CSV table of C-alpha atoms in Angstrom, one decimal:
chain,number,residue,atom,x,y,z
A,25,ASP,CA,-49.5,-4.9,10.6
A,26,ILE,CA,-53.2,-4.2,10.6
A,27,GLN,CA,-54.8,-5.4,7.2
A,28,MET,CA,-57.6,-3.4,5.7
A,29,THR,CA,-60.1,-5.2,3.3
A,30,GLN,CA,-62.5,-3.2,1.2
A,31,SER,CA,-65.5,-4.6,-0.6
A,32,PRO,CA,-66.5,-4.7,-3.3
A,33,SER,CA,-63.5,-4.2,-5.5
A,34,SER,CA,-65.6,-2.4,-8.0
A,35,LEU,CA,-68.9,-1.2,-8.1
A,36,SER,CA,-71.3,0.0,-11.0
A,37,ALA,CA,-73.9,2.8,-10.3
A,38,SER,CA,-75.9,5.5,-11.9
A,39,VAL,CA,-76.4,9.3,-11.1
A,40,GLY,CA,-78.6,9.7,-8.3
A,41,ASP,CA,-78.1,6.2,-6.7
A,42,ARG,CA,-77.2,5.7,-3.1
A,43,VAL,CA,-74.2,3.7,-2.8
A,44,THR,CA,-72.1,2.2,0.1
A,45,PHE,CA,-68.5,1.1,0.4
A,46,ARG,CA,-67.2,-1.3,3.0
A,47,CYS,CA,-64.0,-1.6,4.8
A,48,ARG,CA,-63.0,-4.2,7.5
A,49,ALA,CA,-60.0,-4.3,9.7
A,50,SER,CA,-58.1,-7.3,10.6
A,51,GLN,CA,-58.4,-6.3,14.4
A,52,SER,CA,-60.3,-3.6,16.3
A,53,ILE,CA,-59.2,0.0,15.4
A,54,SER,CA,-62.0,1.7,17.4
A,55,ASN,CA,-62.8,4.5,15.1
A,56,TYR,CA,-59.4,5.3,13.9
A,57,LEU,CA,-60.6,5.0,10.2
A,58,ASN,CA,-60.2,7.6,7.4
A,59,TRP,CA,-61.8,7.6,3.8
A,60,TYR,CA,-60.2,9.0,0.5
A,61,GLN,CA,-61.3,9.5,-2.9
A,62,GLN,CA,-58.9,9.4,-5.7
A,63,LYS,CA,-59.4,10.3,-9.4
A,64,PRO,CA,-57.0,9.2,-12.1
A,65,GLY,CA,-53.9,11.1,-12.3
A,66,LYS,CA,-54.6,13.0,-8.8
A,67,ALA,CA,-53.5,12.5,-5.3
A,68,PRO,CA,-56.2,11.1,-2.9
A,69,LYS,CA,-58.5,13.6,-1.2
A,70,LEU,CA,-59.4,13.2,2.4
A,71,LEU,CA,-63.5,12.9,2.7
A,72,ILE,CA,-63.9,11.3,6.0
A,73,TYR,CA,-61.7,11.2,9.3
A,74,ALA,CA,-62.4,9.4,12.6
A,75,ALA,CA,-64.9,7.2,10.9
A,76,SER,CA,-67.7,9.7,10.7
A,77,ASN,CA,-66.3,13.2,10.6
A,78,LEU,CA,-66.8,15.1,7.3
A,79,GLN,CA,-63.7,17.0,6.2
A,80,SER,CA,-64.2,20.7,5.6
A,81,GLY,CA,-65.4,21.4,1.9
A,82,VAL,CA,-66.7,17.9,1.3
A,83,PRO,CA,-70.4,17.7,0.3
A,84,SER,CA,-72.8,16.4,2.9
A,85,ARG,CA,-74.0,13.6,0.7
A,86,PHE,CA,-70.9,11.8,1.9
A,87,SER,CA,-71.1,10.1,5.4
A,88,GLY,CA,-69.2,7.4,7.3
A,89,SER,CA,-70.1,5.2,10.1
A,90,GLY,CA,-68.8,2.3,11.9
A,91,SER,CA,-66.4,1.0,14.8
A,92,ALA,CA,-64.0,-1.6,15.8
A,93,THR,CA,-63.7,-3.6,12.7
A,94,GLY,CA,-66.4,-2.8,10.3
A,95,PHE,CA,-66.9,0.5,8.6
A,96,THR,CA,-68.9,2.1,5.8
A,97,LEU,CA,-68.8,5.1,3.4
A,98,THR,CA,-72.0,6.1,1.9
A,99,ILE,CA,-72.8,8.6,-0.8
A,100,SER,CA,-76.6,9.5,-0.6
A,101,SER,CA,-77.2,10.6,-4.1
A,102,LEU,CA,-74.4,10.1,-6.6
A,103,GLN,CA,-73.1,13.0,-8.6
A,104,PRO,CA,-71.0,12.8,-11.9
A,105,GLU,CA,-68.0,13.9,-10.1
A,106,ASP,CA,-68.3,11.0,-7.7
A,107,PHE,CA,-66.9,8.3,-10.1
A,108,ALA,CA,-63.4,7.6,-8.7
A,109,THR,CA,-61.7,5.0,-6.5
A,110,TYR,CA,-62.4,5.2,-2.7
A,111,TYR,CA,-59.8,4.1,0.0
A,112,CYS,CA,-60.0,3.4,3.5
A,113,GLN,CA,-57.0,3.9,5.9
A,114,GLN,CA,-56.5,3.0,9.6
A,115,SER,CA,-54.6,5.3,11.8
A,116,TYR,CA,-54.9,3.2,15.0
A,117,SER,CA,-51.3,2.0,14.9
A,118,THR,CA,-48.2,2.5,12.7
A,119,PRO,CA,-47.6,1.3,10.0
A,120,TYR,CA,-50.6,2.9,9.0
A,121,THR,CA,-52.4,1.0,6.2
A,122,PHE,CA,-54.8,1.3,3.5
A,123,GLY,CA,-57.5,-0.8,2.0
A,124,GLN,CA,-56.7,-1.9,-1.8
A,125,GLY,CA,-59.7,0.5,-2.9
A,126,THR,CA,-63.2,0.3,-4.5
A,127,LYS,CA,-63.5,1.7,-8.0
A,128,LEU,CA,-66.8,3.3,-8.6
A,129,GLU,CA,-67.9,3.3,-12.1
A,130,ILE,CA,-70.8,4.6,-14.2
A,131,LYS,CA,-73.4,2.2,-15.0
B,19,GLN,CA,-54.3,27.2,1.2
B,20,VAL,CA,-51.6,24.6,2.3
B,21,GLN,CA,-49.7,23.6,-0.6
B,22,LEU,CA,-47.3,20.6,-1.0
B,23,GLN,CA,-44.9,20.8,-4.1
B,24,GLN,CA,-42.8,17.8,-4.8
B,25,SER,CA,-39.4,17.7,-6.7
B,26,GLY,CA,-36.9,15.0,-7.8
B,27,PRO,CA,-35.9,12.6,-10.5
B,28,GLY,CA,-38.3,10.3,-12.1
B,29,LEU,CA,-35.8,7.6,-12.9
B,30,VAL,CA,-33.4,6.0,-10.7
B,31,LYS,CA,-31.1,3.0,-11.5
B,32,PRO,CA,-31.2,-0.2,-9.6
B,33,SER,CA,-29.1,-0.2,-6.4
B,34,GLN,CA,-29.0,3.7,-6.2
B,35,THR,CA,-30.6,6.0,-3.7
B,36,LEU,CA,-34.0,7.5,-4.4
B,37,SER,CA,-34.3,11.1,-3.4
B,38,LEU,CA,-37.3,13.4,-3.3
B,39,THR,CA,-38.1,16.6,-1.7
B,40,CYS,CA,-41.4,18.3,-0.6
B,41,SER,CA,-41.7,22.1,-0.4
B,42,VAL,CA,-44.5,23.3,2.0
B,43,SER,CA,-46.4,26.4,1.6
B,44,ASP,CA,-48.7,28.2,3.9
B,45,ALA,CA,-47.9,26.0,6.9
B,46,SER,CA,-45.3,25.9,9.3
B,47,ILE,CA,-43.0,22.9,9.5
B,48,SER,CA,-40.8,24.3,12.3
B,49,SER,CA,-43.6,24.3,14.9
B,50,GLY,CA,-45.6,21.4,16.2
B,51,GLY,CA,-49.1,20.3,15.5
B,52,TYR,CA,-48.4,18.2,12.3
B,53,TYR,CA,-46.3,15.3,11.2
B,54,TRP,CA,-45.0,15.4,7.5
B,55,SER,CA,-45.2,12.0,5.7
B,56,TRP,CA,-44.3,10.1,2.6
B,57,ILE,CA,-46.5,7.6,1.0
B,58,ARG,CA,-46.3,5.5,-2.2
B,59,GLN,CA,-48.7,4.0,-4.5
B,60,TYR,CA,-47.7,1.1,-6.8
B,61,PRO,CA,-48.7,0.6,-10.5
B,62,GLY,CA,-51.5,-1.7,-9.1
B,63,LYS,CA,-52.9,1.2,-7.1
B,64,GLY,CA,-52.1,-0.2,-3.8
B,65,LEU,CA,-51.1,2.6,-1.0
B,66,GLU,CA,-48.2,2.0,1.3
B,67,TRP,CA,-47.3,4.2,4.1
B,68,ILE,CA,-43.6,5.1,3.9
B,69,GLY,CA,-42.9,7.0,7.3
B,70,TYR,CA,-43.2,10.8,8.7
B,71,ILE,CA,-41.1,13.2,10.6
B,72,TYR,CA,-42.1,15.8,13.4
B,73,TYR,CA,-40.8,19.2,13.5
B,74,SER,CA,-38.4,18.1,16.4
B,75,GLY,CA,-36.9,15.7,13.9
B,76,SER,CA,-38.4,12.6,15.4
B,77,THR,CA,-39.0,10.0,12.7
B,78,TYR,CA,-41.4,7.0,12.5
B,79,TYR,CA,-40.6,4.6,9.6
B,80,ASN,CA,-42.5,1.7,8.0
B,81,PRO,CA,-40.6,-1.4,9.5
B,82,SER,CA,-40.8,-2.8,6.0
B,83,LEU,CA,-38.4,0.0,4.6
B,84,LYS,CA,-36.6,1.2,7.7
B,85,SER,CA,-33.2,-0.3,7.0
B,86,ARG,CA,-33.1,1.7,3.6
B,87,LEU,CA,-35.0,4.7,4.6
B,88,THR,CA,-34.1,8.5,5.7
B,89,ILE,CA,-36.6,11.1,6.1
B,90,SER,CA,-35.2,14.5,7.1
B,91,LEU,CA,-36.6,18.1,7.7
B,92,ASP,CA,-35.1,21.6,6.5
B,93,THR,CA,-37.0,24.1,8.4
B,94,SER,CA,-35.1,27.0,6.9
B,95,LYS,CA,-36.2,26.0,3.4
B,96,LYS,CA,-39.8,24.7,4.5
B,97,GLN,CA,-38.9,21.2,3.0
B,98,PHE,CA,-38.8,17.7,3.9
B,99,SER,CA,-37.1,15.0,2.0
B,100,LEU,CA,-37.2,11.4,1.4
B,101,LYS,CA,-34.1,9.0,0.6
B,102,LEU,CA,-34.5,5.4,-0.1
B,103,GLY,CA,-31.3,3.4,-0.7
B,104,SER,CA,-30.6,0.3,-2.6
B,105,VAL,CA,-33.7,0.6,-4.8
B,106,THR,CA,-35.0,-2.2,-6.8
B,107,ALA,CA,-37.8,-2.5,-9.5
B,108,ALA,CA,-40.1,-3.3,-6.5
B,109,ASP,CA,-39.7,0.4,-5.6
B,110,THR,CA,-41.3,1.6,-8.7
B,111,ALA,CA,-44.3,3.6,-7.8
B,112,ILE,CA,-45.9,7.1,-7.5
B,113,TYR,CA,-44.5,8.8,-4.5
B,114,TYR,CA,-46.6,11.4,-2.4
B,115,CYS,CA,-45.8,13.6,0.4
B,116,ALA,CA,-48.6,14.6,2.7
B,117,ARG,CA,-49.5,16.4,5.9
B,118,VAL,CA,-50.6,14.6,9.0
B,119,ASN,CA,-53.3,16.3,10.7
B,120,ASP,CA,-55.3,15.1,13.8
B,121,TYR,CA,-58.8,15.7,15.4
B,122,TYR,CA,-58.9,15.6,19.2
B,123,ASP,CA,-62.1,14.2,20.4
B,124,THR,CA,-62.9,15.9,23.7
B,125,THR,CA,-65.3,13.4,24.8
B,126,ALA,CA,-63.2,10.5,24.2
B,127,TYR,CA,-60.0,12.1,25.0
B,128,ARG,CA,-58.5,10.6,21.8
B,129,THR,CA,-56.6,12.0,19.0
B,130,TYR,CA,-57.2,10.7,15.4
B,131,PRO,CA,-54.5,11.4,12.6
B,132,PHE,CA,-55.2,11.7,9.1
B,133,PHE,CA,-53.6,12.8,5.8
B,134,ASP,CA,-55.4,16.2,4.9
B,135,TYR,CA,-52.9,17.7,2.3
B,136,TRP,CA,-51.1,15.9,-0.5
B,137,GLY,CA,-48.4,16.7,-3.1
B,138,GLN,CA,-48.9,16.2,-6.6
B,139,GLY,CA,-47.0,13.0,-6.7
B,140,THR,CA,-43.9,12.0,-8.5
B,141,LEU,CA,-43.6,8.6,-10.6
B,142,VAL,CA,-40.4,7.0,-10.0
B,143,THR,CA,-39.3,4.2,-12.1
B,144,VAL,CA,-36.4,2.0,-11.2
B,145,SER,CA,-34.6,1.0,-14.1
B,146,SER,CA,-31.1,0.7,-15.8
């Protein structure tokens, strides 16, 4: 199985900050990488697919980049509703696997 | 707007079978284009892909669960289902159904799958 590792495991930031989440794959996955946001008690929500494509309806302050084994998700200017946990997921091969998540907290 | 609505018991006894159903609205599960998947999330927050089914009935299971797992489709009811046998406490989790959509990159000639719609989640506790 492909292992996905996210860093950091948690992050504190303030409204208006620029924040970056990192995700590393245990082998090259090209750009078969998706990002999800999860709020407490809710299902994950798709933000970015194929590493850099913004899902319809997702604000443009979210962006994704990377390929092969290293990927990033960036929020350009944090809004109050962005405090949540973020997961990466590879769809290069089955079994699909997720990172352990990065929890974004209010500073 | 596509909606996935889950149903099924929240408590299952050890060694028994966990059964959940996902009802799909505003999307066809009897034609191609999408896979229909199950994912679970452990109390410690880790997410695990369980498997998926295509409208043709073809299934793809996580090898770690394959021996205990059945995913099936009822197109007349617009539902797909999960059955996981011989459960233990380690199967306690929130179970989600989800649609697998994909993006076709016309320059790279590649198809990129992703989970775009999710059910509300069902907490299943395995306990006597």
